[in-house]
Short mmCIF file of C-alpha atoms in Angstrom, two decimals:
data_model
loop_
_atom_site.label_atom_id
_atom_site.label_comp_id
_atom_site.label_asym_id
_atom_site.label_seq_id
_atom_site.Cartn_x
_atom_site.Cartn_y
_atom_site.Cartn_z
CA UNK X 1 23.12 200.73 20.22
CA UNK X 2 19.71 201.28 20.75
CA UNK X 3 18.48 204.97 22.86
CA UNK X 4 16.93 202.93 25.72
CA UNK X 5 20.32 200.49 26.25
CA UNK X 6 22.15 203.89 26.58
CA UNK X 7 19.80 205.87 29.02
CA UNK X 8 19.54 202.94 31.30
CA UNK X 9 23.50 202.85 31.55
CA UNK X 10 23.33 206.51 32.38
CA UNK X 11 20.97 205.88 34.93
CA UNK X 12 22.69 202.93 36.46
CA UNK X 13 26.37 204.77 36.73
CA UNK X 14 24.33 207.71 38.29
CA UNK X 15 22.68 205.70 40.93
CA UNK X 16 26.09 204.47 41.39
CA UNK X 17 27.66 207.49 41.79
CA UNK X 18 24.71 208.68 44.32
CA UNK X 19 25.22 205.36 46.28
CA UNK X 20 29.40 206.03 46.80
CA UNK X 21 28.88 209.51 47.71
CA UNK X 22 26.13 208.22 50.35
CA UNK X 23 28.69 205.63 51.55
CA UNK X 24 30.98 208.22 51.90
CA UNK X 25 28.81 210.97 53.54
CA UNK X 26 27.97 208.07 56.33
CA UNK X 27 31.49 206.74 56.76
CA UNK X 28 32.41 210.50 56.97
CA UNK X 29 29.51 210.87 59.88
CA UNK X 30 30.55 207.71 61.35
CA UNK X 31 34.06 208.36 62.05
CA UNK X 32 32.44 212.44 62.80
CA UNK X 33 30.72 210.93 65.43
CA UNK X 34 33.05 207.69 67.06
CA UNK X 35 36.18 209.78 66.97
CA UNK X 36 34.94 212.25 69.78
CA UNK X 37 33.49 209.49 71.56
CA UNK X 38 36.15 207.28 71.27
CA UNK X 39 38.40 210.31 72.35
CA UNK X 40 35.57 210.76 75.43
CA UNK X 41 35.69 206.89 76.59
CA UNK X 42 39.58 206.90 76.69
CA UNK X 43 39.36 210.07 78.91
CA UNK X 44 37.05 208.50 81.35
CA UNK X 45 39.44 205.29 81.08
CA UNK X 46 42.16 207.86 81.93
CA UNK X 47 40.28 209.70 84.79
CA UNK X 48 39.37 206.30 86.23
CA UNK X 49 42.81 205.45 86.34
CA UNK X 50 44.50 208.29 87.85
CA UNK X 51 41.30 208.75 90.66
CA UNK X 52 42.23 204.94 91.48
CA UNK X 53 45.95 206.38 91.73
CA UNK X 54 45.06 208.91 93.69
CA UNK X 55 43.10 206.86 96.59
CA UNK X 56 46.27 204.10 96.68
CA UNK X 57 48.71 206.55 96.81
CA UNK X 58 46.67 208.50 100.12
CA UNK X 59 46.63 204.92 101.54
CA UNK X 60 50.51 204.29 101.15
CA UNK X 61 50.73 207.78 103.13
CA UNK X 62 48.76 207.18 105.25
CA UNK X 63 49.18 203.74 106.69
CA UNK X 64 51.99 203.48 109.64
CA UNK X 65 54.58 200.52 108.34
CA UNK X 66 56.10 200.56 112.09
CA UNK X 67 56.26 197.16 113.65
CA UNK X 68 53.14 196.28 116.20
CA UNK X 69 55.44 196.60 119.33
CA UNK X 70 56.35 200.07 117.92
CA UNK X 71 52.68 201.51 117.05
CA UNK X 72 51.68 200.88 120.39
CA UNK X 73 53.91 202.96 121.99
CA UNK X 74 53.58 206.59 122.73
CA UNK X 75 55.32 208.63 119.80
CA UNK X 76 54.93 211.90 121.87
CA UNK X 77 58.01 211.39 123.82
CA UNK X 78 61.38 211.71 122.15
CA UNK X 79 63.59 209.07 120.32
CA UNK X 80 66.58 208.07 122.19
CA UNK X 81 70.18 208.96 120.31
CA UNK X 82 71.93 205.57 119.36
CA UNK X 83 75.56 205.08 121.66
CA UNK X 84 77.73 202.90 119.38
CA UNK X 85 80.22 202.58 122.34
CA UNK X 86 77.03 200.58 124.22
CA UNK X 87 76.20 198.26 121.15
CA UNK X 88 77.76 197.72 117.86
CA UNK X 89 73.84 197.38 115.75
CA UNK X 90 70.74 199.02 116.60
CA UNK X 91 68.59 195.71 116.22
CA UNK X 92 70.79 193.11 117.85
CA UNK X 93 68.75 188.96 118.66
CA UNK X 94 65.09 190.57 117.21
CA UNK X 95 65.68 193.77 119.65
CA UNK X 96 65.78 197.03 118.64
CA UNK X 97 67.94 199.48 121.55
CA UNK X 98 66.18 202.54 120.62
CA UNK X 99 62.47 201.54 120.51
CA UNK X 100 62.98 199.43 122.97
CA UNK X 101 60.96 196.54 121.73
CA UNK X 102 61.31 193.38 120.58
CA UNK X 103 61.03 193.08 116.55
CA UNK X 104 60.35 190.56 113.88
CA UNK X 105 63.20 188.92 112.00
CA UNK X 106 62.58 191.07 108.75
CA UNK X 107 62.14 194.16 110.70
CA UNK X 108 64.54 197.13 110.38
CA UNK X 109 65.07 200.56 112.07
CA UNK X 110 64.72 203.40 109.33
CA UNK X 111 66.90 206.64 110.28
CA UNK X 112 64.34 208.88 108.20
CA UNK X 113 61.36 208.06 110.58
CA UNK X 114 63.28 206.64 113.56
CA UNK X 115 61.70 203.78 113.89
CA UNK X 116 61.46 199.90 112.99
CA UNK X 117 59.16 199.31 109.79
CA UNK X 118 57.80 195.99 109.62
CA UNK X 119 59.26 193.88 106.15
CA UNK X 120 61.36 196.89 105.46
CA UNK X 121 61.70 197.75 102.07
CA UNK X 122 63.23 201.12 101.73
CA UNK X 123 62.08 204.65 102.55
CA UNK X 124 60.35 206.55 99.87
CA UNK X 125 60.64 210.26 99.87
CA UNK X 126 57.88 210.61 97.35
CA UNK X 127 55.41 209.30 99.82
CA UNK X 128 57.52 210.76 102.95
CA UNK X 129 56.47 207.30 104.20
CA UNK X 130 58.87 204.26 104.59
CA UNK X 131 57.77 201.34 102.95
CA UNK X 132 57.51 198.17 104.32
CA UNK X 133 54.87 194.85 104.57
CA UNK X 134 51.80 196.85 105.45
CA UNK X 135 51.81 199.23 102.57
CA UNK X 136 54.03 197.69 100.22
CA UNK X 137 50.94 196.99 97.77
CA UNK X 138 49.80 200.47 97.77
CA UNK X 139 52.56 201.53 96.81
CA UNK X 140 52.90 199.29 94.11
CA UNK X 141 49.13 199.77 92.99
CA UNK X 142 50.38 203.46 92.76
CA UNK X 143 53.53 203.50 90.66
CA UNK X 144 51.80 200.61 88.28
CA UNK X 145 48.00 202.89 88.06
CA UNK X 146 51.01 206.18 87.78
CA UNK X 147 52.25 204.71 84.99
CA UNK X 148 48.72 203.33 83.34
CA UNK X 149 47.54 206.65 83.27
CA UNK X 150 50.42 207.98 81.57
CA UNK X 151 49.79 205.84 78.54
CA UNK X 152 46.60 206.26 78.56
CA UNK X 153 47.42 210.12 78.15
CA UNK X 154 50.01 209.57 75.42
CA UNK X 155 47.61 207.12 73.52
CA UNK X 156 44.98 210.55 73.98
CA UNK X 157 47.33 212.45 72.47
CA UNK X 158 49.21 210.23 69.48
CA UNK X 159 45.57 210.03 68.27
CA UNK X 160 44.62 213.98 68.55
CA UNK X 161 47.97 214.52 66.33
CA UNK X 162 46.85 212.00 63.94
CA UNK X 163 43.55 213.21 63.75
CA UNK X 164 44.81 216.87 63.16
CA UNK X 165 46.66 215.84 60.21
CA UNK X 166 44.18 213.46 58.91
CA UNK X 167 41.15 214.54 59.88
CA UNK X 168 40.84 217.56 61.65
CA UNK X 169 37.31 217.67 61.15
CA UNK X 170 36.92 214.69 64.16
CA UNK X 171 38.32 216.96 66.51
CA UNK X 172 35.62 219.89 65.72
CA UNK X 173 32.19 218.19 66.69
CA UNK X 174 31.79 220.35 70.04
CA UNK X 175 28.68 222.38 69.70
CA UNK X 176 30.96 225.98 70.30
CA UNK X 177 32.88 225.16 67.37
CA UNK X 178 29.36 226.09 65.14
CA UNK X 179 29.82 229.92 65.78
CA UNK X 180 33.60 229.59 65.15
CA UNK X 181 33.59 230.25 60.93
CA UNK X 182 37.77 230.06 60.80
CA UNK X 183 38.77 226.95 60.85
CA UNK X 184 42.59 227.92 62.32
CA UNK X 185 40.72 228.96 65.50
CA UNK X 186 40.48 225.93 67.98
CA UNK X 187 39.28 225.90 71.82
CA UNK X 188 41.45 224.82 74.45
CA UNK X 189 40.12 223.49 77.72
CA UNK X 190 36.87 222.04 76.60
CA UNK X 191 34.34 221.62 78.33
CA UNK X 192 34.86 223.41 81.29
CA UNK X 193 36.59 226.61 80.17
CA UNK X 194 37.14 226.96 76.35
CA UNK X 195 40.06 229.24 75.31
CA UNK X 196 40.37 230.51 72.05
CA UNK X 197 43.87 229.59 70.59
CA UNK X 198 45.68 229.04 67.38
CA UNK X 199 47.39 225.69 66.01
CA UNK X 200 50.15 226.92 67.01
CA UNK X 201 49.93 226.86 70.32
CA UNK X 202 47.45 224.30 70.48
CA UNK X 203 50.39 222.14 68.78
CA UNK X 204 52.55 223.58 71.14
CA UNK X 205 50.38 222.16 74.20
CA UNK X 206 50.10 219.40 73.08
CA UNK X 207 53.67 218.44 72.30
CA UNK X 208 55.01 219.49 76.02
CA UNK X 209 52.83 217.69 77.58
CA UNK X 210 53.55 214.66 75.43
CA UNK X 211 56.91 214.85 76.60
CA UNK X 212 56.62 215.45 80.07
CA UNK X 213 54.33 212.05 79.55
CA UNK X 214 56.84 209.82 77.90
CA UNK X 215 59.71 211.13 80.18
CA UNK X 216 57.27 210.31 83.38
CA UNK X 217 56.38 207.07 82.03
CA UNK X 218 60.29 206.15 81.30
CA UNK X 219 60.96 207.06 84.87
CA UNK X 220 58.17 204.95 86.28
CA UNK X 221 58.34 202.84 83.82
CA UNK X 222 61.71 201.61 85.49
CA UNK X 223 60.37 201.98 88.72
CA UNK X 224 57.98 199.64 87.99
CA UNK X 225 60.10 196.85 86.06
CA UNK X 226 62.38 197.29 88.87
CA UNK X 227 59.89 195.84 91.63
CA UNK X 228 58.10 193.08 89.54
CA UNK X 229 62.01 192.03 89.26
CA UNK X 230 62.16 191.67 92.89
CA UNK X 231 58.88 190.43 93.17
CA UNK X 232 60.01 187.62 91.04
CA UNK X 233 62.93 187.20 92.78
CA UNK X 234 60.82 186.96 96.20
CA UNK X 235 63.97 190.07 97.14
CA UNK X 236 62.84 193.46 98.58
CA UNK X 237 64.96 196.62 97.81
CA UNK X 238 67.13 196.23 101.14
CA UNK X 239 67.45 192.60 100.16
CA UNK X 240 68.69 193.88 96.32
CA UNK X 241 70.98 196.26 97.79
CA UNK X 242 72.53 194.09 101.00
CA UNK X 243 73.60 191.16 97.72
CA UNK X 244 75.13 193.98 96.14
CA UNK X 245 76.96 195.31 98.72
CA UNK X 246 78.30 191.48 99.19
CA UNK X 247 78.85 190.71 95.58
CA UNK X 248 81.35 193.96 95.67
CA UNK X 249 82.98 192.85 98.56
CA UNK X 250 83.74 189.36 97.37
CA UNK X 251 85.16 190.89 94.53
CA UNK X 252 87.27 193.09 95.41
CA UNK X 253 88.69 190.83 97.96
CA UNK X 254 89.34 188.33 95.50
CA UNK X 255 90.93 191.22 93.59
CA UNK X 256 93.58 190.97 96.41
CA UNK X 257 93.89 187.84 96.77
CA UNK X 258 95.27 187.34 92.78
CA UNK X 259 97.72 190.85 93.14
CA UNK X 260 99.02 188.80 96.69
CA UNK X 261 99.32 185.54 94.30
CA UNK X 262 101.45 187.55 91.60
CA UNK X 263 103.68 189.30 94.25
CA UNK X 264 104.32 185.83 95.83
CA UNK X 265 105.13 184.07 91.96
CA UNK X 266 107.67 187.55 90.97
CA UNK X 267 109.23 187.22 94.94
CA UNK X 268 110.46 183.54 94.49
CA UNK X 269 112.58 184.21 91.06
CA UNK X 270 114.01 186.78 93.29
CA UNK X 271 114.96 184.49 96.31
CA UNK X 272 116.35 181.84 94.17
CA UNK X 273 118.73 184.82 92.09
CA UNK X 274 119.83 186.14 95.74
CA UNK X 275 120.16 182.69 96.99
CA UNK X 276 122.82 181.48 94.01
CA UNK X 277 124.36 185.38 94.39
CA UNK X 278 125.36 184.08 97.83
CA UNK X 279 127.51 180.77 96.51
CA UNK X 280 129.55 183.36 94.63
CA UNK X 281 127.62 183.38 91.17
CA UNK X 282 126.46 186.31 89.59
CA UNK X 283 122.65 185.92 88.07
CA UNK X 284 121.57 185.90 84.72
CA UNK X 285 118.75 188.60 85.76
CA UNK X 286 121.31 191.15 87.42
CA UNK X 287 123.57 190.81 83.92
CA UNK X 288 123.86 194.02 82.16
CA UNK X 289 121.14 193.05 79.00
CA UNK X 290 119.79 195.30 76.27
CA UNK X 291 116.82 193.34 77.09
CA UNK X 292 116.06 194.95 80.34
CA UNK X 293 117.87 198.54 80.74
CA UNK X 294 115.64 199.19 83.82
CA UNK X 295 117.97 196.66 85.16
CA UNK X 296 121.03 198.13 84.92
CA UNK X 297 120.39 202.05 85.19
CA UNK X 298 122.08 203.74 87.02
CA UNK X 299 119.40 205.55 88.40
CA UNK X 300 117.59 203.38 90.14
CA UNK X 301 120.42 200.91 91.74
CA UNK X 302 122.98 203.27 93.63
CA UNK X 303 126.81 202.26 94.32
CA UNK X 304 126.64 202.27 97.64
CA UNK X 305 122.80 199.68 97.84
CA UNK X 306 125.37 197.53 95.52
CA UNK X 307 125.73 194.11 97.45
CA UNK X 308 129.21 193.23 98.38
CA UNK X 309 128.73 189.81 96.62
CA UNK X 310 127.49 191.40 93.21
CA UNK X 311 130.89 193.79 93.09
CA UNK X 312 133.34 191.72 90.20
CA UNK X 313 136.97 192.36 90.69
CA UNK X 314 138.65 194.39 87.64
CA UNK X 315 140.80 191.65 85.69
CA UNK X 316 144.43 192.52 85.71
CA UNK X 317 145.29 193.89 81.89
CA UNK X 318 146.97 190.70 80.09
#
């Protein structure tokens, strides 16, 4: 092979070689750069969600879910006690006997707040607010923008753990981190206050509060499937639970019904045993048997609850 062929193929694997490591000095700067941005973006995502959570959930507290009739009134003056000996329900034709007012068909007097709530739903002692037709939807915006942000926050995290094992490098860009020569020393709390930690902790951190997340977000989570169920059932939570109530009751009355039609079905063998006992023949099902000894112990059937016609005269000895 001639000199030149040779020093050209040198050359060309060399500017090769130059080329990949360029390719893999930018992809290395790329993913340098997007990764803290990407992590940034998702945090303003995150802090747009919870802010919106924040404003709904004031708004659910806020807002009064009382019936019209009822805000108008003057709240200053005390509830009167219910007298069950006067009237069997509180809201009896659309009228409720303790505000006094006349109410709408879906209306409902809460004992928490003591007073009707307009499309009751149920009470909430989260919000220490009942909730009804008037703030229904904020309370729904806040559960569903509750639970958003929560996996938004574990998304923050499963990528900070992956990056950490990966490519811990990503997670380093912040300008403090350039008079920081160990690389086991990481800053908490950036950018406000940075703490000087170790991975240990920092690992630590990060794994409670990736639980308290996911056990949050199973909680809500079921919250949340919970009313879009009854939203596509057109049912609110008083609605769910009244059905309930009913399904139970038909139940167990059937339940009582079928033990009433067994006791009737074992009575009538019974009748017709006493009833041929009385013409003078003895039963089949009073017969001593090895087949039923319950029958026949002495235990349970006493001489003296014997019935006269039962009694068989000894047989003179042949």
């Amino acid at each position: 092979m001639p000199r030149g062929l040779g020093e050209r193929d040198r050359d060309t694997r060399t500017e090769r070689l130059r080329q990949t490591d360029r390719e893999t000095e930018t992809d290395r700067q790329t993913q340098t750069v997007v990764g803290p941005l990407a992590i940034e973006a998702h945090w303003q995502v995150t802090g747009g969600v919870f802010s919106f959570h924040f404003l709904v959930h004031l708004i659910a507290i806020s807002i009064d879910p009382a019936e019209a009739s009822v805000r108008l009134k003057n709240y200053s003056q005390p509830m009167p006690t219910f007298d069950r000996s006067k009237h069997p329900h509180v809201i009896q034709n659309q009228y409720c006997h303790l505000c006094e007012v006349t109410v709408s068909a879906k209306a409902k007097h809460c004992s928490a707040c003591n007073k009707c709530v307009s499309g009751f739903d149920h009470h909430c002692k989260w919000l220490n607010n009942c909730v009804g037709s008037r703030n229904y939807w904020c309370f729904f915006s806040s559960v569903a923008s509750a639970s958003a942000g929560l996996l938004c926050i574990i998304i923050v995290l499963l990528y900070i753990f992956f990056q950490y094992l990966f490519n811990p490098a990503s997670l380093r860009t912040d300008a403090r981190y350039r008079s920081i020569s160990n690389k086991d020393t990481w800053l908490l709390f950036l950018p406000i206050s940075p703490v000087r930690t170790n991975p240990c902790v920092l690992l630590a951190l990060g794994l409670l509060v990736l639980l308290l997340a996911l056990i949050s977000l199973l909680l809500l989570g079921h919250l949340l499937s919970f009313h879009l169920y009854l939203m596509a059932k057109r049912l609110t939570t008083l609605d769910y639970m009244t059905q309930g109530r009913q399904q139970q009751k038909s139940t167990h009355e059937t339940g009582k019904k079928g033990v009433s039609l067994q006791m009737e079905d074992v009575s009538q063998p019974l009748d017709s045993s006493l009833g041929s006992s009385e013409q003078g023949e003895t039963p089949k099902e009073l017969l001593p048997s090895s087949r039923h000894p319950s029958l026949c112990s002495t235990a349970t059937i006493q001489p003296e609850d014997t019935p006269t016609s039962l009694k068989v005269s000894p047989q003179p000895p042949a």
